[in-house]
PDB file of C-alpha atoms and ligand atoms in Angstrom:
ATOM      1  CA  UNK A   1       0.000   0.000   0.000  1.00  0.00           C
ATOM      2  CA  UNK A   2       1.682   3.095  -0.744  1.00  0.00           C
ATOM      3  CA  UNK A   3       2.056   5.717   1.857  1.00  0.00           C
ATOM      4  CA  UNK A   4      -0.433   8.447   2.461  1.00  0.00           C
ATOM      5  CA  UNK A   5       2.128  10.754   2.661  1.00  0.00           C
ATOM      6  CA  UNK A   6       4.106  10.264  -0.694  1.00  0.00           C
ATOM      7  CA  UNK A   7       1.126  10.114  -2.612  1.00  0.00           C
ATOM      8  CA  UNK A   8       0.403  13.880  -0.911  1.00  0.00           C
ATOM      9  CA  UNK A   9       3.476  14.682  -1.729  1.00  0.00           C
ATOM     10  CA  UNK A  10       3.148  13.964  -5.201  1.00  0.00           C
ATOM     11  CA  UNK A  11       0.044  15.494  -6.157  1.00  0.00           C
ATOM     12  CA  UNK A  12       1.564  18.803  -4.763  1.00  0.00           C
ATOM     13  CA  UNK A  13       4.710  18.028  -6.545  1.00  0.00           C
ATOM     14  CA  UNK A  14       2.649  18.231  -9.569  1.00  0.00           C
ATOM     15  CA  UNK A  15       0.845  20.775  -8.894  1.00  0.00           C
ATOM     16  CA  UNK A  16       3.673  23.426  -8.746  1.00  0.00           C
ATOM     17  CA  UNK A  17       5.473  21.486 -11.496  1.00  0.00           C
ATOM     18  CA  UNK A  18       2.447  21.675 -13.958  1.00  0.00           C
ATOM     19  CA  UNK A  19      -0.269  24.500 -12.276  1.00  0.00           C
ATOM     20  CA  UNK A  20      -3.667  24.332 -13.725  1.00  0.00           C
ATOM     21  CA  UNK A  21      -5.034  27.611 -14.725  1.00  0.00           C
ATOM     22  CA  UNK A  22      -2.269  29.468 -15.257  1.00  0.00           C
ATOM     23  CA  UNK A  23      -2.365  33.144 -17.172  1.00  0.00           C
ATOM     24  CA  UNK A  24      -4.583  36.205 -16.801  1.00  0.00           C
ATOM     25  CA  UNK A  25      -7.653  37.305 -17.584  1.00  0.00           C
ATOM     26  CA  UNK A  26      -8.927  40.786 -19.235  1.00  0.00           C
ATOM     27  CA  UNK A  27     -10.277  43.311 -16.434  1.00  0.00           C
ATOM     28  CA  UNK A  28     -12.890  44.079 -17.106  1.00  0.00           C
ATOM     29  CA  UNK A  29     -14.989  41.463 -17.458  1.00  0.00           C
ATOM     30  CA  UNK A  30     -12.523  39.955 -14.927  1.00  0.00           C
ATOM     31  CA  UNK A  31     -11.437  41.247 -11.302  1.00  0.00           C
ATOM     32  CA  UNK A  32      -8.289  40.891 -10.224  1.00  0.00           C
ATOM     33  CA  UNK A  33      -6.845  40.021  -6.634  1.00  0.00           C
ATOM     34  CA  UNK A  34      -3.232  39.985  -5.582  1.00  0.00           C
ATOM     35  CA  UNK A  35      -2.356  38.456  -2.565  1.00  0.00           C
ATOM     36  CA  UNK A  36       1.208  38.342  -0.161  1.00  0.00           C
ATOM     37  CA  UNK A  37       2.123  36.007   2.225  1.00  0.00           C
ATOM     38  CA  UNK A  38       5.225  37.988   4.066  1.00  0.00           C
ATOM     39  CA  UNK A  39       6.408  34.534   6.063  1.00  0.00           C
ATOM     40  CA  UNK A  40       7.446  32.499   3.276  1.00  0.00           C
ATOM     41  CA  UNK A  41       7.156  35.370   0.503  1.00  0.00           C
ATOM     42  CA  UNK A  42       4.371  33.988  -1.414  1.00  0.00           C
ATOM     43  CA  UNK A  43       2.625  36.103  -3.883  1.00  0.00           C
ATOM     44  CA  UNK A  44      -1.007  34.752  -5.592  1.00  0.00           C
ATOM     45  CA  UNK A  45      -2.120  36.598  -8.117  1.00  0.00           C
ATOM     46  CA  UNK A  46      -6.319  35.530  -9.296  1.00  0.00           C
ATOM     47  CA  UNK A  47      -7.966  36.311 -11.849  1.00  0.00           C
ATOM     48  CA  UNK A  48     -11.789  35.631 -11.848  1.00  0.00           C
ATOM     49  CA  UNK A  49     -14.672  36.352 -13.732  1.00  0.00           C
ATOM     50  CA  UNK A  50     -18.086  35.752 -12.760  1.00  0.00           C
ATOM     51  CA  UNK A  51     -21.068  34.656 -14.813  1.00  0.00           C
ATOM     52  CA  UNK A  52     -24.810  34.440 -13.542  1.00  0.00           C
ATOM     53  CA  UNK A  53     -23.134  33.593 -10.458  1.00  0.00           C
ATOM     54  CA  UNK A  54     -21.023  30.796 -11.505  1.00  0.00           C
ATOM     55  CA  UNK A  55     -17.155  31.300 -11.436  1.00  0.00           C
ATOM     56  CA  UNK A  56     -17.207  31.478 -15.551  1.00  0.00           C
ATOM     57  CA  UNK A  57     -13.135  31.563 -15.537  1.00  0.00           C
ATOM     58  CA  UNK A  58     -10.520  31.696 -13.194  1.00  0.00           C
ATOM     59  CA  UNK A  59      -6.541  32.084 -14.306  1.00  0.00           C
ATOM     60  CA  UNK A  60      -3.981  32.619 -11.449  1.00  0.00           C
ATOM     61  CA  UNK A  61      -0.760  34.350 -11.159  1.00  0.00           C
ATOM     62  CA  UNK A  62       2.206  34.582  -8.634  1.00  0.00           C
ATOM     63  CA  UNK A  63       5.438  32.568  -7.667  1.00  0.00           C
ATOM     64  CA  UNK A  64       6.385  31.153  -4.292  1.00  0.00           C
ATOM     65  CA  UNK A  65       6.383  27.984  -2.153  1.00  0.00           C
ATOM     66  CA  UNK A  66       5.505  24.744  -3.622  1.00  0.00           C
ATOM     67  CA  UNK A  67       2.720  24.579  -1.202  1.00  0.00           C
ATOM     68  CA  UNK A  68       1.303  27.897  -2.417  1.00  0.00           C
ATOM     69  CA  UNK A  69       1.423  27.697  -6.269  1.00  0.00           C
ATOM     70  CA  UNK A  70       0.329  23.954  -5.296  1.00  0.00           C
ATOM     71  CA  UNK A  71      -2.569  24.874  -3.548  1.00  0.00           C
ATOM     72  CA  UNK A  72      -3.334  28.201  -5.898  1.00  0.00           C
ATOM     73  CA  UNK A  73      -3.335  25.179  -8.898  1.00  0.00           C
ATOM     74  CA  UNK A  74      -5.954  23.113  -7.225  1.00  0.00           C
ATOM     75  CA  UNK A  75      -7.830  26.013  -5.443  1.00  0.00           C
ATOM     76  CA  UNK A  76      -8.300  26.559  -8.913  1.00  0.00           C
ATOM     77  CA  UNK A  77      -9.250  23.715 -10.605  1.00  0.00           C
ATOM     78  CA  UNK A  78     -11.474  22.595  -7.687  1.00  0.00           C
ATOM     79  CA  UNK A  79     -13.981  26.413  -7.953  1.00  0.00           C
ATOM     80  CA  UNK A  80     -14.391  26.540 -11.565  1.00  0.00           C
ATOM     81  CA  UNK A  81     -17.658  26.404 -12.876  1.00  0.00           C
ATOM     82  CA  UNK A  82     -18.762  26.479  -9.394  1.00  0.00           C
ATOM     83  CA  UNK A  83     -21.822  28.607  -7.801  1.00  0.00           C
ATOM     84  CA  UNK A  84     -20.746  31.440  -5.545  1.00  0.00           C
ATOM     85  CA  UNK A  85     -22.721  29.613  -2.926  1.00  0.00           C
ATOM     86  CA  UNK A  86     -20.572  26.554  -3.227  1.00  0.00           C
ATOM     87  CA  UNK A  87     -17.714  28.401  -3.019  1.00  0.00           C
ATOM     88  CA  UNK A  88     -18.675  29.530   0.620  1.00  0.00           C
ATOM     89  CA  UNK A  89     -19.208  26.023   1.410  1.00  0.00           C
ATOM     90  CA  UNK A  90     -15.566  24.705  -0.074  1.00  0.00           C
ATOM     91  CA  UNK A  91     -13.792  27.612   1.743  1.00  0.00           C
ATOM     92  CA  UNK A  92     -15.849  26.414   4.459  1.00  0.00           C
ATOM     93  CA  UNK A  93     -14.400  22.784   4.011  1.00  0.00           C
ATOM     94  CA  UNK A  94     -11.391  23.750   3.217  1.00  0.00           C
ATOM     95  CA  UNK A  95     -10.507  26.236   6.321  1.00  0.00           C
ATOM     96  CA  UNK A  96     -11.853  23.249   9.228  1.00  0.00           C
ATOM     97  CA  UNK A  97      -9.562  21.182   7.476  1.00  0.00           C
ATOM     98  CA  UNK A  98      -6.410  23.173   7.503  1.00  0.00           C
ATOM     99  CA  UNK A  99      -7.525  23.991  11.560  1.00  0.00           C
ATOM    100  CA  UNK A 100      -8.693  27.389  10.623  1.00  0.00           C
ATOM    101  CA  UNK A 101     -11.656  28.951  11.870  1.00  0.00           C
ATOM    102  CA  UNK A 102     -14.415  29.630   9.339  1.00  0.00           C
ATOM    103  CA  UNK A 103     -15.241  33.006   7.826  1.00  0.00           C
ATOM    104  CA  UNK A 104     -18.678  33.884   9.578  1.00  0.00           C
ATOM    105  CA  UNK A 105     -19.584  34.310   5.834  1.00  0.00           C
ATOM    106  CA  UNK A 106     -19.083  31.135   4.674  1.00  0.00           C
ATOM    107  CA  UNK A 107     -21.671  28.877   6.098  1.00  0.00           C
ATOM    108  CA  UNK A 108     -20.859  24.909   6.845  1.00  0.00           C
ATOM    109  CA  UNK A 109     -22.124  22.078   3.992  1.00  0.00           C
ATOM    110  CA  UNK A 110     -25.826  22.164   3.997  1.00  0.00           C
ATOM    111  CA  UNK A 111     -26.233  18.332   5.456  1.00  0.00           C
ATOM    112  CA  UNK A 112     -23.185  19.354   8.240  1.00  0.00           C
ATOM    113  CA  UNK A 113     -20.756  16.740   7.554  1.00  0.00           C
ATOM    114  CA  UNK A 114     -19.030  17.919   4.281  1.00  0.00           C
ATOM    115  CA  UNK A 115     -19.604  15.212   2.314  1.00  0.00           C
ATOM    116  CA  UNK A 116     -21.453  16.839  -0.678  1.00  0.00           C
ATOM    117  CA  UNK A 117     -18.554  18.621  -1.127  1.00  0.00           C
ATOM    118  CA  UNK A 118     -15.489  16.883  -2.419  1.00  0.00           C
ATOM    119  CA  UNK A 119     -12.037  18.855  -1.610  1.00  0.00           C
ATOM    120  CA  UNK A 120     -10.636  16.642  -4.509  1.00  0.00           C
ATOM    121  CA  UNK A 121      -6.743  17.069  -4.525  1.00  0.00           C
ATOM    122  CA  UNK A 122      -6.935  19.868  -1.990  1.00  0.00           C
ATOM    123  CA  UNK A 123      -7.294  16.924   0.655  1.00  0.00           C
ATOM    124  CA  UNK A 124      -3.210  16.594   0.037  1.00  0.00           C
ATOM    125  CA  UNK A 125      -2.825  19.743   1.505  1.00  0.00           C
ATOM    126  CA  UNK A 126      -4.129  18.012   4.874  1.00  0.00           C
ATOM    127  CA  UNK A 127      -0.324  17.000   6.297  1.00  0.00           C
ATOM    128  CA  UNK A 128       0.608  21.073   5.973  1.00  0.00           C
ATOM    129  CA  UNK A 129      -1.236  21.187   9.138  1.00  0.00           C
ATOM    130  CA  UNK A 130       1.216  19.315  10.792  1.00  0.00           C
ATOM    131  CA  UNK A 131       3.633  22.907   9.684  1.00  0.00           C
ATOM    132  CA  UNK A 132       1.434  25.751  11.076  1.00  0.00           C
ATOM    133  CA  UNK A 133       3.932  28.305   9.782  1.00  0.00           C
ATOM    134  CA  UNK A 134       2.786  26.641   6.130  1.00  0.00           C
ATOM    135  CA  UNK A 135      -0.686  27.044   6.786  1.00  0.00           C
ATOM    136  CA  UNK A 136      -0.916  30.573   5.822  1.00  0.00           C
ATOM    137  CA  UNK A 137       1.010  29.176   2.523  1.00  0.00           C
ATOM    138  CA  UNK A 138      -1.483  26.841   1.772  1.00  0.00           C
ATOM    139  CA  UNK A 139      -4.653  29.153   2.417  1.00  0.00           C
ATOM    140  CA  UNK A 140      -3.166  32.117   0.695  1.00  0.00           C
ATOM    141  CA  UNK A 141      -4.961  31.442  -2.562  1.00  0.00           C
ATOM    142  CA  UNK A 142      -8.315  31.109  -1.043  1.00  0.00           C
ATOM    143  CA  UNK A 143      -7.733  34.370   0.701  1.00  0.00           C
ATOM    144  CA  UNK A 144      -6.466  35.859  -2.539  1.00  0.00           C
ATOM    145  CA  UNK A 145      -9.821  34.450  -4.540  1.00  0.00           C
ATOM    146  CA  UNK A 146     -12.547  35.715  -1.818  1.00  0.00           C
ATOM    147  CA  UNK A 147     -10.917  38.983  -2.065  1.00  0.00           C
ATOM    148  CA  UNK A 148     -11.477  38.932  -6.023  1.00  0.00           C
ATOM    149  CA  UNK A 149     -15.317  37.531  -5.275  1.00  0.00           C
ATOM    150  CA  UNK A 150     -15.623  40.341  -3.097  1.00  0.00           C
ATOM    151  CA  UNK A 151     -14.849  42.721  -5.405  1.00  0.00           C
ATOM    152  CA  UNK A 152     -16.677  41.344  -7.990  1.00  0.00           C
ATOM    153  CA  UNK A 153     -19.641  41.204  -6.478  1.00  0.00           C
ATOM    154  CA  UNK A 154     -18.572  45.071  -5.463  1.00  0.00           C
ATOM    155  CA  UNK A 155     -18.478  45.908  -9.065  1.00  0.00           C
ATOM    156  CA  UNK A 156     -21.744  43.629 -10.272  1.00  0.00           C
TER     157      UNK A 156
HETATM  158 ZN1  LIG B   1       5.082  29.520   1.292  1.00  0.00          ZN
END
């Protein structure tokens, strides 16, 4: 059986080595977000653009840590084509599981227990836990991306 942890360690490894939505996006119709992690000096650039709701596109930018162009890739790849609503309840998932407390905003999955939302690859990012001066590494993204939402929805 092959260890939990390599198999983590590989997804992330691929991840950085091959990040999904990479580029930019034209602003307008897009928004654009920048965020800085001074720690590890992790930058996340995101590019979103909303569509009746639904996160239509999504490109990101930046350079840093594995962990956060790892976890910018699948942040990524996991919200596109999602509802705004979902989104609350993925950033929902995704902060308990890094041992973060939820935005207020961002209510818990509707039956309590997560399960009809899948964290996908994300889940990999579950061992950074164990590094709490990586979590902010690993959460910058999601940060980076509600900021975008919120000024989307500032600009709507
Ligand atoms: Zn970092």
């Amino acid at each position: 059986m092959p260890d939990l942890e390599d198999l983590y360690r590989e997804i992330i490894l691929d991840h950085y080595r091959n990040p999904r939505n990479r580029g930019e996006l034209d602003t307008p119709p897009a928004v654009r977000a920048e965020g800085f992690n001074p720690l590890c000096g992790d930058e996340v650039i995101v590019y979103v653009r909303l569509a009746n709701g639904v996160i239509d596109d999504i490109k990101v930018g930046g350079q840093g840590c594995s962990i956060s162009q790892a976890s910018a890739s699948m942040m990524s790849a996991t919200v596109i084509g999602r509802t705004t609503e979902e989104l609350h309840r993925l950033n929902h998932a995704f902060k308990t599981m890094m041992s973060i407390e939820p935005d207020p905003d961002d209510p818990p999955p509707a039956n309590g227990n997560g399960a009809d939302i899948k964290l996908g690859d994300l889940e990999a990012l579950k061992g950074v836990v164990k590094f709490p001066v990586r979590i902010k590494c690993a959460t910058l993204s999601w940060h980076t991306l509600t900021q975008a939402l919120e000024e989307a929805q500032a600009t709507a």
